[in-house]
mmCIF file of C-alpha atoms in Angstrom:
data_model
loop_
_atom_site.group_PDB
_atom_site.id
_atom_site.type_symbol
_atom_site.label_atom_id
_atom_site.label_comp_id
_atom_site.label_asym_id
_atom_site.label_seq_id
_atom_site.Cartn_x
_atom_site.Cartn_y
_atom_site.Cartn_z
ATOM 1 C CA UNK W 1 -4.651 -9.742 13.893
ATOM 2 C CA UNK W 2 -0.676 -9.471 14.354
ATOM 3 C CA UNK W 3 0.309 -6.323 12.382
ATOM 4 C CA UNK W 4 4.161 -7.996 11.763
ATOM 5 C CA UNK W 5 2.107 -10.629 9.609
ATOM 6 C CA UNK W 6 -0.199 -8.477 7.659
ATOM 7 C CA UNK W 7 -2.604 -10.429 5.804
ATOM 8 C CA UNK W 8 -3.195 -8.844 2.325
ATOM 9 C CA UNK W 9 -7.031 -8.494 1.086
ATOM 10 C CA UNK W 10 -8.738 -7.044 -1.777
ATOM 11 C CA UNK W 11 -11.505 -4.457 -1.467
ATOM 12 C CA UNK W 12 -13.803 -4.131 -4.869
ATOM 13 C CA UNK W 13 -16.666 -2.437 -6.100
ATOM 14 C CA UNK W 14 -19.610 -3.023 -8.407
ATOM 15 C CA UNK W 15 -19.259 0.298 -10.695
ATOM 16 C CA UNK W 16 -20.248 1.967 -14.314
ATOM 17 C CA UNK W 17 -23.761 0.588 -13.921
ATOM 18 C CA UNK W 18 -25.402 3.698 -15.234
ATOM 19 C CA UNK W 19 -25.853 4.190 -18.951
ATOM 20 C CA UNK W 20 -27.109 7.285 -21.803
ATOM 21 C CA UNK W 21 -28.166 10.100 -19.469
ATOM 22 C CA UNK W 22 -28.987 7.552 -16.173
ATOM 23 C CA UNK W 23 -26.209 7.893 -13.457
ATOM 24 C CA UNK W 24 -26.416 4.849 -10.977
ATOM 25 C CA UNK W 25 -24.173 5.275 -7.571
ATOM 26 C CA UNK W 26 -21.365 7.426 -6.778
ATOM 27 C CA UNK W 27 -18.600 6.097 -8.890
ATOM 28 C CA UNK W 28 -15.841 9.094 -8.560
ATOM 29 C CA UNK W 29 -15.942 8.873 -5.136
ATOM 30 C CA UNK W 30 -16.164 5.572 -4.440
ATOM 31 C CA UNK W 31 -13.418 3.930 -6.719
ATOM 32 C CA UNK W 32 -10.664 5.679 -4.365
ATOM 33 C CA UNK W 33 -11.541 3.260 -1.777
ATOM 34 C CA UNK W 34 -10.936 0.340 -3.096
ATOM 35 C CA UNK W 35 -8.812 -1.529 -5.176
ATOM 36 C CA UNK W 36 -10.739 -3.315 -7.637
ATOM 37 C CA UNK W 37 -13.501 -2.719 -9.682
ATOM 38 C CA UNK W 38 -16.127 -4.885 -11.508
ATOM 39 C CA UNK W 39 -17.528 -3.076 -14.751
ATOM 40 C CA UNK W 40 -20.942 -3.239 -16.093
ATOM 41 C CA UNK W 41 -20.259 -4.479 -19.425
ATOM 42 C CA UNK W 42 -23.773 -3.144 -21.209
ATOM 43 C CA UNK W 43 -25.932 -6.277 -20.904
ATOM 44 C CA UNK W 44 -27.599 -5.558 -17.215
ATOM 45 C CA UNK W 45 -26.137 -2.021 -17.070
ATOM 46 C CA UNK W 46 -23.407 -0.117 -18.775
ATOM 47 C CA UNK W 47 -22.788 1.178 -22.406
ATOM 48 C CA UNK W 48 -19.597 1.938 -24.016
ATOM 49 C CA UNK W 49 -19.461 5.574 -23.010
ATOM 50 C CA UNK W 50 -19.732 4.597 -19.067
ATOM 51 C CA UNK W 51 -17.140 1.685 -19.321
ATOM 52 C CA UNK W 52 -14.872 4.387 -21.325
ATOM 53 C CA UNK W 53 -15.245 6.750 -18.209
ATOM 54 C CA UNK W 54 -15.124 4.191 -15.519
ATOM 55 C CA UNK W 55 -11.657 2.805 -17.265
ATOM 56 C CA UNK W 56 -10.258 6.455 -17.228
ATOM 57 C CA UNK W 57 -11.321 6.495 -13.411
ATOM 58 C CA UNK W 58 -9.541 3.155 -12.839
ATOM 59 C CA UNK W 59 -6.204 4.106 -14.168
ATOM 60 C CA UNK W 60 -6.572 7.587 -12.374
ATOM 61 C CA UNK W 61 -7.100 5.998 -9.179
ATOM 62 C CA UNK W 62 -4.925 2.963 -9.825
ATOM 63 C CA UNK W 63 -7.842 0.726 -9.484
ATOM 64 C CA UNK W 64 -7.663 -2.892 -10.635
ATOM 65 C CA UNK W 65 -9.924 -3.420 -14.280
ATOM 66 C CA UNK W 66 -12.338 -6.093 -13.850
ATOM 67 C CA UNK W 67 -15.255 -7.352 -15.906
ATOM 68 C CA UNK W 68 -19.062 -7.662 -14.458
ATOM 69 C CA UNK W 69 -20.936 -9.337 -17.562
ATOM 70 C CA UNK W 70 -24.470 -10.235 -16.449
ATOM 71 C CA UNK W 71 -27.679 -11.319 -17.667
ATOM 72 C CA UNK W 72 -29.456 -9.529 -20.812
ATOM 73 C CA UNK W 73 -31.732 -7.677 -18.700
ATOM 74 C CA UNK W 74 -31.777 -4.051 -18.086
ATOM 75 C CA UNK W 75 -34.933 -3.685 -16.810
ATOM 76 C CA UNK W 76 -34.696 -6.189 -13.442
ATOM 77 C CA UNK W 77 -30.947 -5.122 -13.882
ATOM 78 C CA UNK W 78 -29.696 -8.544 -14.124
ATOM 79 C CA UNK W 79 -31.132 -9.977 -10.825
ATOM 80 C CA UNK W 80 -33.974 -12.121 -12.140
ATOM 81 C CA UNK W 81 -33.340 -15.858 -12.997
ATOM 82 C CA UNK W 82 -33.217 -16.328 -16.369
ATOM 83 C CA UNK W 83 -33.240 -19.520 -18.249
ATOM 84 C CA UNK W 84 -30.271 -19.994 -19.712
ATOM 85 C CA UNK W 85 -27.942 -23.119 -21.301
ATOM 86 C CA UNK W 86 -24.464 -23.472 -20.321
ATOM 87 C CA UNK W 87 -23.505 -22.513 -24.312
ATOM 88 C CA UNK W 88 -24.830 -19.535 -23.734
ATOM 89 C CA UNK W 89 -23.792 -18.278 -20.159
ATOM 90 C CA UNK W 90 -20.519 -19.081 -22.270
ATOM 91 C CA UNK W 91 -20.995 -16.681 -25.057
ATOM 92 C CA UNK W 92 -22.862 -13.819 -22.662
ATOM 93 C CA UNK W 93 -19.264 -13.915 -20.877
ATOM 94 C CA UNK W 94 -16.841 -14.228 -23.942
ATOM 95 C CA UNK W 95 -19.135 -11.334 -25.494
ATOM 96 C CA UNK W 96 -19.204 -8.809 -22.935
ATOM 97 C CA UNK W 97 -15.876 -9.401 -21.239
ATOM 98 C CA UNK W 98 -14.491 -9.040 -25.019
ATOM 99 C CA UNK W 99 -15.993 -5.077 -25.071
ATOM 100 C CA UNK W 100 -13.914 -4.261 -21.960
ATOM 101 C CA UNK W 101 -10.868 -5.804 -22.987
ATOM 102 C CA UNK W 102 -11.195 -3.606 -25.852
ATOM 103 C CA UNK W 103 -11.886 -0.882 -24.160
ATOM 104 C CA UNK W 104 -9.504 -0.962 -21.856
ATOM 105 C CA UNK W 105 -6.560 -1.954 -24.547
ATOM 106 C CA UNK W 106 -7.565 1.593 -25.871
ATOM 107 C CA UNK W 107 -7.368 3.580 -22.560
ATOM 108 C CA UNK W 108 -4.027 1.893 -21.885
ATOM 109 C CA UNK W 109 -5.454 -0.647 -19.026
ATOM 110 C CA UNK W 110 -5.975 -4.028 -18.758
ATOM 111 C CA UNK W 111 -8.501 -5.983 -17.653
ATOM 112 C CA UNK W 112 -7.180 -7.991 -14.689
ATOM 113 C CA UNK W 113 -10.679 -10.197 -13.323
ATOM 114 C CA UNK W 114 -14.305 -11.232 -14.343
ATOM 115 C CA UNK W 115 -16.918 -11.583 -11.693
ATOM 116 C CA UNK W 116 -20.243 -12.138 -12.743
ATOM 117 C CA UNK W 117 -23.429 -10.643 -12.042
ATOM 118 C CA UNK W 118 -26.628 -10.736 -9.927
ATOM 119 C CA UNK W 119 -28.422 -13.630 -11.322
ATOM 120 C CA UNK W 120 -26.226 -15.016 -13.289
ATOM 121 C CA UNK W 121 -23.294 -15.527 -10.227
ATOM 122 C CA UNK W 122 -25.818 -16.807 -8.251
ATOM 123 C CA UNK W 123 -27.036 -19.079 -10.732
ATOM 124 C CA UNK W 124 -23.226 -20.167 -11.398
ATOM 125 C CA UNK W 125 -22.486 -20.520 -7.734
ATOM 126 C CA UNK W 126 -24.634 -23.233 -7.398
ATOM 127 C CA UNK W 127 -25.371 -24.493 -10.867
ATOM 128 C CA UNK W 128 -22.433 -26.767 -11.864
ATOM 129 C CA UNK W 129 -22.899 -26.716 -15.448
ATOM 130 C CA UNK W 130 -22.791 -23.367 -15.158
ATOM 131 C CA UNK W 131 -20.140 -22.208 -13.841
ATOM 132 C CA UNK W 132 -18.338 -24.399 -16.139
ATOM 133 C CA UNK W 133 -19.206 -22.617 -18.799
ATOM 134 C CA UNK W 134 -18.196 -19.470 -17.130
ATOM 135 C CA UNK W 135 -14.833 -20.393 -16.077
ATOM 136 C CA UNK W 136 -14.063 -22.183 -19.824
ATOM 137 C CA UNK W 137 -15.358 -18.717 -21.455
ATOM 138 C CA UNK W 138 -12.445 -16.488 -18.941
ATOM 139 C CA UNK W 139 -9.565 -19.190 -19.784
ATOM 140 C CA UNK W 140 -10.650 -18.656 -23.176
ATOM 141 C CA UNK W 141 -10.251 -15.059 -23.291
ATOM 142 C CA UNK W 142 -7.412 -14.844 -21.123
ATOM 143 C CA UNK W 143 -6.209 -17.833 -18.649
ATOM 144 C CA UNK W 144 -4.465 -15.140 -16.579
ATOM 145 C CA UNK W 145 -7.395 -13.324 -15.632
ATOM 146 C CA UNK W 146 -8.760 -14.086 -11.722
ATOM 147 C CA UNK W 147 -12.282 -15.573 -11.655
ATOM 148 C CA UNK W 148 -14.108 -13.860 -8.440
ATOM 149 C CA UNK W 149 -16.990 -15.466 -6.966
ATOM 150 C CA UNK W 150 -18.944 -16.428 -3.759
ATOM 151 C CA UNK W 151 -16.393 -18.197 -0.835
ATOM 152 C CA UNK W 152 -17.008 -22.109 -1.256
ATOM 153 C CA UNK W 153 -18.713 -22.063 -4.156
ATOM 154 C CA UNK W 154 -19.576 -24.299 -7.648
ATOM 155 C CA UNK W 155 -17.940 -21.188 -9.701
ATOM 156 C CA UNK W 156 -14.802 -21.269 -7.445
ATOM 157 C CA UNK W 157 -14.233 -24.983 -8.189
ATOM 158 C CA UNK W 158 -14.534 -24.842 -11.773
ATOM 159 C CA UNK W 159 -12.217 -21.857 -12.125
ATOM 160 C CA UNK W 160 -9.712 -24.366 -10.255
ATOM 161 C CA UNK W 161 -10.416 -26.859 -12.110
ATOM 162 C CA UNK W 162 -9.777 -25.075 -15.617
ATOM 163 C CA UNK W 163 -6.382 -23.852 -13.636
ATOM 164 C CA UNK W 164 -7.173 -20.189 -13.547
ATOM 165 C CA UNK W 165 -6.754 -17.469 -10.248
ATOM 166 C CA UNK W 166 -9.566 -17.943 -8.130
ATOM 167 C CA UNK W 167 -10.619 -15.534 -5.433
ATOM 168 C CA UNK W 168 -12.942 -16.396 -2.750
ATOM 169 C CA UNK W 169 -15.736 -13.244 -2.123
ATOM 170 C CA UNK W 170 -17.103 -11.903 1.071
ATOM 171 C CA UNK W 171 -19.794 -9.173 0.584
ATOM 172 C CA UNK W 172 -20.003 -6.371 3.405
ATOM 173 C CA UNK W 173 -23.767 -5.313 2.555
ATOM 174 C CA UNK W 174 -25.473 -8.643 1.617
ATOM 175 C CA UNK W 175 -27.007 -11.289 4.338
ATOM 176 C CA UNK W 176 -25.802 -15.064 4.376
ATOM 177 C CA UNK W 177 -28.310 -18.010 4.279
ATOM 178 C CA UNK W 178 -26.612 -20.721 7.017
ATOM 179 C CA UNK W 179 -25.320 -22.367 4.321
ATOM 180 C CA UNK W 180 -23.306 -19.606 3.075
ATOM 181 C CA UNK W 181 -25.409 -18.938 -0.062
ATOM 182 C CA UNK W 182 -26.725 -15.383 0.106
ATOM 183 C CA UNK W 183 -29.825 -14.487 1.170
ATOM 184 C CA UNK W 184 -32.491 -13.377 -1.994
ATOM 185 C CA UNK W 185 -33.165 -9.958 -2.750
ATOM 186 C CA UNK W 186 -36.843 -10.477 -2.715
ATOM 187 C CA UNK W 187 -36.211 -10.885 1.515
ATOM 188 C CA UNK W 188 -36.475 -7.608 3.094
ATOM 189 C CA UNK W 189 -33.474 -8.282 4.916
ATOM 190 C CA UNK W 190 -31.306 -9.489 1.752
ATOM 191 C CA UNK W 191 -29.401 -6.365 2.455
ATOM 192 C CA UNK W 192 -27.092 -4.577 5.353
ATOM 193 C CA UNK W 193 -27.553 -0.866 6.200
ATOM 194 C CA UNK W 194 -25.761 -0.387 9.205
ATOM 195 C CA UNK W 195 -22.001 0.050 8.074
ATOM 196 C CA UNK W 196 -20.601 -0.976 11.737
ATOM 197 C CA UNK W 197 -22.919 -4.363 11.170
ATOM 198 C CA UNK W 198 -20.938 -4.609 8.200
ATOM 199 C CA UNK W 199 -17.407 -4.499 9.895
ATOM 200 C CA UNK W 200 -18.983 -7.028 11.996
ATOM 201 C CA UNK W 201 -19.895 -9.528 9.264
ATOM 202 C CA UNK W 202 -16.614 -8.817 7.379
ATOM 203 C CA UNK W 203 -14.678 -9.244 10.221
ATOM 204 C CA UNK W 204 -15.912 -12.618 10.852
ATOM 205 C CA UNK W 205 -15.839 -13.785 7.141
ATOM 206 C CA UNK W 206 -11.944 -12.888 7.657
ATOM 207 C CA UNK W 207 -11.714 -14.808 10.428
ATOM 208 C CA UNK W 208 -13.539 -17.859 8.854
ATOM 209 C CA UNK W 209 -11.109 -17.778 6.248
ATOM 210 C CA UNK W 210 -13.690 -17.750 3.961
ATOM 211 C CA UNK W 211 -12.582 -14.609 1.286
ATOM 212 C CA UNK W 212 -9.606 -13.420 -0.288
ATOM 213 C CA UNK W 213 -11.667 -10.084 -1.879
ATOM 214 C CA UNK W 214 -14.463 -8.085 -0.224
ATOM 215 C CA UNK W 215 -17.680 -6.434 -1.997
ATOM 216 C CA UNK W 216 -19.467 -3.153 -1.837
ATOM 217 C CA UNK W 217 -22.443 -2.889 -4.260
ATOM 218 C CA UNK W 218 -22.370 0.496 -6.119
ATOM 219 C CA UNK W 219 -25.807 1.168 -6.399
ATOM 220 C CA UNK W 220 -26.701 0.654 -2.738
ATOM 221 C CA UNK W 221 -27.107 4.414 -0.787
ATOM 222 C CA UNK W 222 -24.930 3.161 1.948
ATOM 223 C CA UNK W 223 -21.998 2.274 -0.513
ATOM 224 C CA UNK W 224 -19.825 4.648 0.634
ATOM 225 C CA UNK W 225 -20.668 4.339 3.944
ATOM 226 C CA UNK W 226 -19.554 0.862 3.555
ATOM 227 C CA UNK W 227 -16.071 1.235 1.750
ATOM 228 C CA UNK W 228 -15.200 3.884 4.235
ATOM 229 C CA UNK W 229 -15.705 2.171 7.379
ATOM 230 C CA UNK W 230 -14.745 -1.636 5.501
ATOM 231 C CA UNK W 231 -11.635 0.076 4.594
ATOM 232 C CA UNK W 232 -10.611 2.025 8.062
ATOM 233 C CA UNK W 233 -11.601 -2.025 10.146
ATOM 234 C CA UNK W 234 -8.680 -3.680 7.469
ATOM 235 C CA UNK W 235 -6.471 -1.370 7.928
ATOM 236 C CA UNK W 236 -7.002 -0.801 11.621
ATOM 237 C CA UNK W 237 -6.874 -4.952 11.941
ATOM 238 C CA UNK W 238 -3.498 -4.810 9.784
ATOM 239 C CA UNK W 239 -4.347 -6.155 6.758
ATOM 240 C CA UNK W 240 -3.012 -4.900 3.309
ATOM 241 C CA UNK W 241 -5.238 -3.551 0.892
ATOM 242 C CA UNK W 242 -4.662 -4.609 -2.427
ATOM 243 C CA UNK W 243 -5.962 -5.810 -6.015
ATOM 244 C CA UNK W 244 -5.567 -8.773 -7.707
ATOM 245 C CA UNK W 245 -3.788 -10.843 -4.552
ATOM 246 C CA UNK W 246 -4.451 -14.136 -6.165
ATOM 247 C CA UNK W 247 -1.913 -13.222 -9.314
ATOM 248 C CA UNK W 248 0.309 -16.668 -10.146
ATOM 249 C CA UNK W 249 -1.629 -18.700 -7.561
ATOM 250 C CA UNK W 250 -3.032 -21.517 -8.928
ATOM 251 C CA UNK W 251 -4.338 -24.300 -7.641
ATOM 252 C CA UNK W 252 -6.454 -27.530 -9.192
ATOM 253 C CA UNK W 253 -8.769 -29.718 -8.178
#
């Protein structure tokens, strides 16, 4: 890639996905990687002392503040399918996006994006219906907040359509199905571990044109593996690393 264009790229993060005394992934040492963060927002994982701490790390690290509302279901941590109507994949995102605005407001942040969950943005990516819920719940709250989710997908479009920031995701640690759907976590080769396989895939996602914002899970062991070597490939290609890229475009459809 020409280093007099640079293209600019957001890296982000899956974080504050522990709660009481249970620590999940290695938050202080990840979030100075990349630029934005999605927070557990206490349904799948989370409570308000974590997202309290994981704001504070945010604003330290100058880290863009995103929401990562999920399914009601600590125990499979918000990756099994759950039933649910449009209505109320609507509230479960006006309700827990809601707690971090708050929280945030207090700490002095803001939050800038909402990307859903496990399930429940796999669900939305291909589920219509629900991803229209999703995307009428974020313009509700806030129609200047960015809607993340997967490259091509049902949740993209209906963020468009409701005329909010969209940004197309890539993941670095997750396997693609050929038609570009990612591959379940019940496969036992759903996930990456080899970070240089990662570059790879990331690399070529770029090149696709298929993403506008990159993902490292948090609670993977090889997360900061990941970030680090993600990171040092964009950089090394000539891309810019920054949150929130999509800010003021919009585009309907």
């Amino acid at each position: 890639m020409s280093t007099k264009h640079p293209i600019t790229i957001d890296l982000n993060a899956d974080v504050g996905e522990g709660f009481g005394v249970y620590r999940l992934g290695a938050d202080e040492e990840l979030l100075p990687l990349v630029t934005s963060a999605n927070i557990a927002c206490g349904f799948h994982a989370g409570d308000p002392a974590t997202m309290r701490t994981t704001v504070r790390l945010c604003l330290q690290h100058g880290v863009g503040i995103g929401a990562h509302p999920g399914l009601p279901d600590r125990e499979g941590f918000g990756r099994r399918e759950m039933a649910i109507t449009p209505r109320e994949a609507y509230d479960l995102i006006v309700y827990q996006v809601g707690a971090l605005q708050a929280m945030a407001h207090t700490e002095g942040g803001t939050v800038r994006h909402v990307k859903p969950h496990g399930a429940l943005y796999n669900m939305s990516a291909t589920n219509a219906a629900l991803a229209e819920a999703i995307a009428e719940a974020v313009y509700r709250l806030d129609p200047s907040l960015v809607l993340y989710g997967l490259a091509g997908s049902e949740s993209v479009r209906a963020g468009r359509r409701f005329n909010l920031c969209t940004a197309d995701e890539a993941f670095a640690d997750r396997r693609y199905n050929p038609d570009g759907t990612l591959v379940p976590r019940s496969r036992p080769d759903a996930l990456l571990h080899d970070p240089q396989e990662a570059v790879v895939q990331v690399r070529a996602l770029l090149a696709a044109g298929r993403a506008q914002t990159v993902c490292v899970h948090g609670d993977t062991p090889e997360a900061l593996a990941f970030a680090r070597a993600v990171r040092v490939a964009l950089l090394a290609d000539g891309l810019q690393i920054k949150h929130n890229i999509l800010a003021g475009r919009k585009e309907r459809v």
